[in-house]
Amino acid sequence: MGSQLPVEFPSSLRVFGEHRSIRYFLRQPLAVGHLHLIVEAGRRAPTDAQGHMYAFLRITDADLRDRLATLCADQQHIRDAAEFYVVCLDVYRLRQLVELRGGEWGMRERISLIYGATDATMVAQNMVVAAEALGYGTCYIGAVQNNTDVIAEELALPEGVLPLYGLCIGVIDPAMMPDLKPRVPRTLCFFENGYPTGFSTDELQSAYDVMSPKRDWYTALGSYFADGGTMQKREPIMARAWRRQGLDPQPE
Ligand SMILES: Cc1cc2nc3c(=O)[nH]c(=O)nc-3n(C[C@H](O)[C@H](O)[C@H](O)COP(=O)(O)O)c2cc1C
């Protein structure tokens, strides 16, 4: 099957084929019992070494939600969504559990960062799929990284807990339903028995062709990943947050 053929998902997998990030929510709560189901779906995610290295902070205080939205590039959907979580990696609780039984804490910063981010993301994505299967819209908020250090302070997070991103879950405004966004060609991301020796200009251009149905994909890539872009600006903020949360692999 060619990588760019439209995929006909069977009904049991339709939730994946229908995914799009939602940025316009009706100001309505989730149906009774649905948040519980979404959270339980999250909790069923696998967890590395049974460490459960995550903490999800549900933000129900309207003033706090508003301040966080402002800190996250002033994104209105953070205010409008029925639910908003700050998703954190968390080795604070794990350390306490180990020390409770007399173990000396042996996990260092690099492993904490990678494993904690992995564990938290599995829970978050389970919640996204569950919420979307129930008909809700979701949107991750990476702009938490615009002010990670300030947000960690605002939320009084202890050492070993680091905000990764936010997660909006809410009732979709049907009048503002976005189109499905394309994906990078499969041949550039899924490989067999090893990594390719390189990518030809044609192959790279094919990604731009697919990813630019309305506007040039480089508008996004350049503004995020090129010199002077968002990711570069986030680097010192992340360094400060890692230090503050006791997760800097190379503390001064
Ligand atoms: C870790 C992460 C952070 C994101 N941060 C934001 C964000 O701050 N604001 C936003 O509106 N969308 C955010 N998104 C959504 C992406 O823009 C979106 O997933 C991408 O454009 C692909 O579109 P789709 O999800 O509709 O398929 C984020 C997605 C991820 C996975």
Short mmCIF file of C-alpha atoms and ligand atoms in Angstrom, two decimals:
data_model
loop_
_atom_site.label_atom_id
_atom_site.label_comp_id
_atom_site.label_asym_id
_atom_site.label_seq_id
_atom_site.Cartn_x
_atom_site.Cartn_y
_atom_site.Cartn_z
CA MET A 1 0.00 0.00 0.00
CA GLY A 2 1.42 3.41 -0.94
CA SER A 3 2.16 5.66 1.99
CA GLN A 4 -0.12 8.46 0.85
CA LEU A 5 -3.20 6.42 -0.09
CA PRO A 6 -6.17 7.57 1.98
CA VAL A 7 -6.68 5.04 4.75
CA GLU A 8 -10.11 3.52 5.26
CA PHE A 9 -10.14 2.78 8.97
CA PRO A 10 -12.63 0.15 10.10
CA SER A 11 -15.21 1.50 12.53
CA SER A 12 -13.27 0.15 15.53
CA LEU A 13 -10.31 2.39 14.56
CA ARG A 14 -12.22 5.39 13.24
CA VAL A 15 -11.21 7.49 16.23
CA PHE A 16 -7.63 7.54 14.92
CA GLY A 17 -8.62 8.50 11.39
CA GLU A 18 -10.80 11.34 12.67
CA HIS A 19 -8.22 12.94 14.97
CA ARG A 20 -7.66 16.64 14.65
CA SER A 21 -6.68 19.12 17.37
CA ILE A 22 -9.62 21.25 18.45
CA ARG A 23 -9.17 24.92 19.27
CA TYR A 24 -12.80 26.04 19.46
CA PHE A 25 -14.82 24.61 22.31
CA LEU A 26 -18.37 25.25 23.46
CA ARG A 27 -18.41 26.42 27.06
CA GLN A 28 -20.12 23.24 28.26
CA PRO A 29 -19.06 20.57 30.75
CA LEU A 30 -18.40 16.96 29.79
CA ALA A 31 -21.33 14.59 30.33
CA VAL A 32 -21.56 13.17 33.84
CA GLY A 33 -19.16 10.25 34.29
CA HIS A 34 -17.16 10.88 31.13
CA LEU A 35 -14.16 12.53 32.78
CA HIS A 36 -13.91 9.55 35.10
CA LEU A 37 -13.81 7.20 32.09
CA ILE A 38 -11.21 9.34 30.33
CA VAL A 39 -8.97 9.40 33.40
CA GLU A 40 -9.35 5.65 33.94
CA ALA A 41 -8.42 5.06 30.28
CA GLY A 42 -5.30 7.14 30.94
CA ARG A 43 -4.44 5.16 34.04
CA ARG A 44 -4.53 1.90 32.07
CA ALA A 45 -1.54 3.03 29.98
CA PRO A 46 1.60 0.93 30.28
CA THR A 47 4.26 2.32 32.62
CA ASP A 48 7.99 1.73 32.48
CA ALA A 49 9.18 -0.52 35.32
CA GLN A 50 5.84 0.10 37.04
CA GLY A 51 7.13 3.54 37.98
CA HIS A 52 4.00 5.61 37.18
CA MET A 53 6.26 8.63 36.64
CA TYR A 54 3.56 11.19 35.94
CA ALA A 55 1.27 13.71 37.64
CA PHE A 56 -1.77 15.33 36.03
CA LEU A 57 -2.94 18.60 37.55
CA ARG A 58 -6.58 19.33 36.73
CA ILE A 59 -7.08 23.09 36.67
CA THR A 60 -10.60 23.91 37.86
CA ASP A 61 -9.91 27.31 39.44
CA ALA A 62 -10.99 29.86 36.80
CA ASP A 63 -8.45 32.51 37.83
CA LEU A 64 -5.61 30.00 37.79
CA ARG A 65 -6.78 28.67 34.40
CA ASP A 66 -6.80 32.22 33.08
CA ARG A 67 -3.27 32.92 34.37
CA LEU A 68 -1.99 29.69 32.87
CA ALA A 69 -3.65 30.48 29.53
CA THR A 70 -1.87 33.84 29.54
CA LEU A 71 1.44 32.12 30.28
CA CYS A 72 0.79 29.64 27.44
CA ALA A 73 0.83 32.15 24.57
CA ASP A 74 -2.60 33.45 25.62
CA GLN A 75 -4.43 30.58 23.91
CA GLN A 76 -8.16 31.10 24.38
CA HIS A 77 -8.98 27.39 23.98
CA ILE A 78 -7.28 26.79 27.33
CA ARG A 79 -9.93 29.01 28.94
CA ASP A 80 -12.85 27.62 26.92
CA ALA A 81 -12.25 23.86 27.23
CA ALA A 82 -14.36 22.01 29.79
CA GLU A 83 -11.18 20.46 31.20
CA PHE A 84 -7.57 21.54 31.27
CA TYR A 85 -4.70 19.52 32.71
CA VAL A 86 -1.08 20.43 33.21
CA VAL A 87 0.71 17.18 32.41
CA CYS A 88 3.91 16.65 34.38
CA LEU A 89 6.60 14.04 34.64
CA ASP A 90 6.90 13.06 38.30
CA VAL A 91 9.69 11.20 40.05
CA TYR A 92 9.02 12.94 43.40
CA ARG A 93 6.41 10.37 44.51
CA LEU A 94 8.50 7.48 43.19
CA ARG A 95 11.51 8.61 45.21
CA GLN A 96 9.38 8.79 48.35
CA LEU A 97 8.07 5.27 47.71
CA VAL A 98 11.60 3.90 47.29
CA GLU A 99 12.87 5.71 50.39
CA LEU A 100 9.89 4.56 52.45
CA ARG A 101 11.23 1.01 52.10
CA GLY A 102 14.80 2.05 52.92
CA GLY A 103 16.03 2.17 49.33
CA GLU A 104 18.55 4.85 48.48
CA TRP A 105 17.35 6.87 45.47
CA GLY A 106 19.39 5.79 42.45
CA MET A 107 17.67 7.39 39.50
CA ARG A 108 19.52 10.25 37.87
CA GLU A 109 18.29 13.21 35.91
CA ARG A 110 18.62 11.97 32.32
CA ILE A 111 16.70 8.77 32.97
CA SER A 112 14.12 10.70 35.01
CA LEU A 113 13.53 13.10 32.12
CA ILE A 114 13.18 10.47 29.41
CA TYR A 115 11.23 7.88 31.35
CA GLY A 116 9.02 10.44 33.07
CA ALA A 117 8.15 12.15 29.78
CA THR A 118 7.44 8.76 28.20
CA ASP A 119 5.17 7.57 31.03
CA ALA A 120 3.23 10.85 31.19
CA THR A 121 2.74 10.91 27.43
CA MET A 122 1.32 7.40 27.33
CA VAL A 123 -1.30 8.39 29.89
CA ALA A 124 -2.07 11.66 28.10
CA GLN A 125 -2.49 10.04 24.71
CA ASN A 126 -4.73 7.32 26.15
CA MET A 127 -6.87 10.14 27.56
CA VAL A 128 -6.92 11.87 24.17
CA VAL A 129 -8.07 8.74 22.36
CA ALA A 130 -10.69 8.00 25.03
CA ALA A 131 -12.01 11.58 24.94
CA GLU A 132 -12.18 11.57 21.15
CA ALA A 133 -13.90 8.16 21.13
CA LEU A 134 -16.55 9.73 23.38
CA GLY A 135 -16.97 12.57 20.86
CA TYR A 136 -14.98 15.32 22.58
CA GLY A 137 -12.22 17.49 21.19
CA THR A 138 -8.71 17.69 22.56
CA CYS A 139 -5.66 19.88 22.18
CA TYR A 140 -2.20 19.51 23.63
CA ILE A 141 -0.57 22.73 24.79
CA GLY A 142 3.17 22.68 24.25
CA ALA A 143 3.24 26.40 24.95
CA VAL A 144 3.58 25.41 28.61
CA GLN A 145 7.25 25.38 27.63
CA ASN A 146 7.12 29.14 26.99
CA ASN A 147 7.05 29.57 30.79
CA THR A 148 7.77 26.17 32.34
CA ASP A 149 9.76 27.63 35.20
CA VAL A 150 7.07 30.20 36.09
CA ILE A 151 4.32 27.58 35.82
CA ALA A 152 6.25 25.19 38.07
CA GLU A 153 6.46 27.98 40.63
CA GLU A 154 2.82 29.02 40.21
CA LEU A 155 1.75 25.42 40.83
CA ALA A 156 4.26 24.99 43.70
CA LEU A 157 5.65 21.82 42.13
CA PRO A 158 8.21 19.97 44.26
CA GLU A 159 11.61 18.87 42.97
CA GLY A 160 11.26 15.93 40.61
CA VAL A 161 8.02 17.20 39.05
CA LEU A 162 8.27 19.01 35.71
CA PRO A 163 5.45 20.38 33.52
CA LEU A 164 5.62 18.93 30.01
CA TYR A 165 2.54 20.32 28.25
CA GLY A 166 -1.11 21.08 28.83
CA LEU A 167 -4.12 19.09 27.66
CA CYS A 168 -7.51 20.61 26.78
CA ILE A 169 -10.55 18.35 26.61
CA GLY A 170 -13.94 19.79 25.76
CA VAL A 171 -17.12 19.94 23.75
CA ILE A 172 -16.33 20.70 20.09
CA ASP A 173 -17.86 23.81 18.52
CA PRO A 174 -19.29 22.15 15.38
CA ALA A 175 -19.25 25.46 13.50
CA MET A 176 -15.45 25.57 13.83
CA MET A 177 -14.50 21.99 13.02
CA PRO A 178 -11.04 22.02 11.41
CA ASP A 179 -9.99 19.89 8.44
CA LEU A 180 -7.81 16.85 8.95
CA LYS A 181 -4.13 17.76 8.75
CA PRO A 182 -1.75 15.75 6.58
CA ARG A 183 1.06 13.61 7.90
CA VAL A 184 4.67 13.31 6.78
CA PRO A 185 5.01 10.47 4.22
CA ARG A 186 5.23 7.12 5.89
CA THR A 187 8.33 6.15 3.89
CA LEU A 188 10.25 8.92 5.69
CA CYS A 189 9.29 7.78 9.20
CA PHE A 190 8.77 4.01 9.20
CA PHE A 191 11.79 1.91 8.22
CA GLU A 192 12.70 -1.73 8.06
CA ASN A 193 15.72 -3.28 9.78
CA GLY A 194 17.69 -0.06 10.06
CA TYR A 195 17.79 3.66 9.40
CA PRO A 196 18.24 4.92 5.81
CA THR A 197 21.62 6.26 4.78
CA GLY A 198 20.09 9.65 4.04
CA PHE A 199 17.19 11.42 2.38
CA SER A 200 17.27 12.65 -1.21
CA THR A 201 16.13 16.15 -2.09
CA ASP A 202 13.17 14.60 -3.89
CA GLU A 203 12.18 12.64 -0.80
CA LEU A 204 12.43 15.74 1.39
CA GLN A 205 10.50 17.76 -1.16
CA SER A 206 7.79 15.07 -1.19
CA ALA A 207 7.26 15.80 2.51
CA TYR A 208 6.84 19.51 1.78
CA ASP A 209 4.42 18.68 -1.04
CA VAL A 210 2.23 16.56 1.20
CA MET A 211 2.44 18.85 4.21
CA SER A 212 1.65 22.08 2.38
CA PRO A 213 -1.98 21.66 1.20
CA LYS A 214 -2.90 25.22 2.16
CA ARG A 215 0.24 27.02 3.20
CA ASP A 216 3.92 26.26 2.94
CA TRP A 217 4.86 23.84 5.75
CA TYR A 218 8.12 25.73 6.15
CA THR A 219 6.17 28.63 7.62
CA ALA A 220 5.64 26.41 10.65
CA LEU A 221 8.94 24.50 10.59
CA GLY A 222 11.00 27.66 10.18
CA SER A 223 9.23 29.56 12.95
CA TYR A 224 9.54 26.64 15.38
CA PHE A 225 12.78 24.88 14.54
CA ALA A 226 15.08 27.25 12.62
CA ASP A 227 17.61 29.56 14.24
CA GLY A 228 15.82 32.17 16.36
CA GLY A 229 12.60 30.12 16.41
CA THR A 230 10.30 29.13 19.25
CA MET A 231 12.25 26.03 20.21
CA GLN A 232 15.49 27.98 20.55
CA LYS A 233 13.73 30.55 22.74
CA ARG A 234 12.40 27.76 24.95
CA GLU A 235 15.86 26.32 25.59
CA PRO A 236 16.93 28.70 28.41
CA ILE A 237 13.46 28.51 29.96
CA MET A 238 13.67 24.74 30.01
CA ALA A 239 17.16 24.90 31.47
CA ARG A 240 15.86 27.12 34.30
CA ALA A 241 12.91 24.78 34.90
CA TRP A 242 15.13 21.68 34.96
CA ARG A 243 17.40 23.39 37.52
CA ARG A 244 14.47 24.56 39.63
CA GLN A 245 12.90 21.09 39.66
CA GLY A 246 16.17 19.32 40.49
CA LEU A 247 16.29 17.59 37.10
CA ASP A 248 19.28 19.28 35.45
CA PRO A 249 21.72 16.54 34.32
CA GLN A 250 24.61 18.97 34.62
CA PRO A 251 23.93 21.19 37.65
CA GLU A 252 26.39 24.07 38.05
C1 LIG B 1 3.23 18.07 22.47
C2 LIG B 1 2.27 18.88 21.65
C3 LIG B 1 2.14 20.24 21.88
C4 LIG B 1 1.21 21.01 21.18
N1 LIG B 1 1.03 22.33 21.49
C5 LIG B 1 0.03 23.02 20.95
C6 LIG B 1 -0.28 24.33 21.42
O1 LIG B 1 0.37 24.92 22.29
N2 LIG B 1 -1.36 24.95 20.87
C7 LIG B 1 -2.14 24.38 19.91
O2 LIG B 1 -3.13 25.01 19.49
N3 LIG B 1 -1.85 23.14 19.43
C8 LIG B 1 -0.80 22.44 19.94
N4 LIG B 1 -0.54 21.16 19.52
C9 LIG B 1 -1.34 20.56 18.44
C10 LIG B 1 -0.53 20.48 17.14
O3 LIG B 1 -0.44 21.77 16.57
C11 LIG B 1 -1.24 19.50 16.21
O4 LIG B 1 -1.25 18.22 16.78
C12 LIG B 1 -0.56 19.44 14.84
O5 LIG B 1 -0.65 20.68 14.17
C13 LIG B 1 -1.21 18.36 13.97
O6 LIG B 1 -2.58 18.68 13.81
P1 LIG B 1 -3.73 17.67 14.25
O7 LIG B 1 -3.52 17.30 15.69
O8 LIG B 1 -5.01 18.46 14.04
O9 LIG B 1 -3.66 16.49 13.35
C14 LIG B 1 0.42 20.40 20.16
C15 LIG B 1 0.60 19.04 19.90
C16 LIG B 1 1.49 18.28 20.62
C17 LIG B 1 1.62 16.80 20.34
#
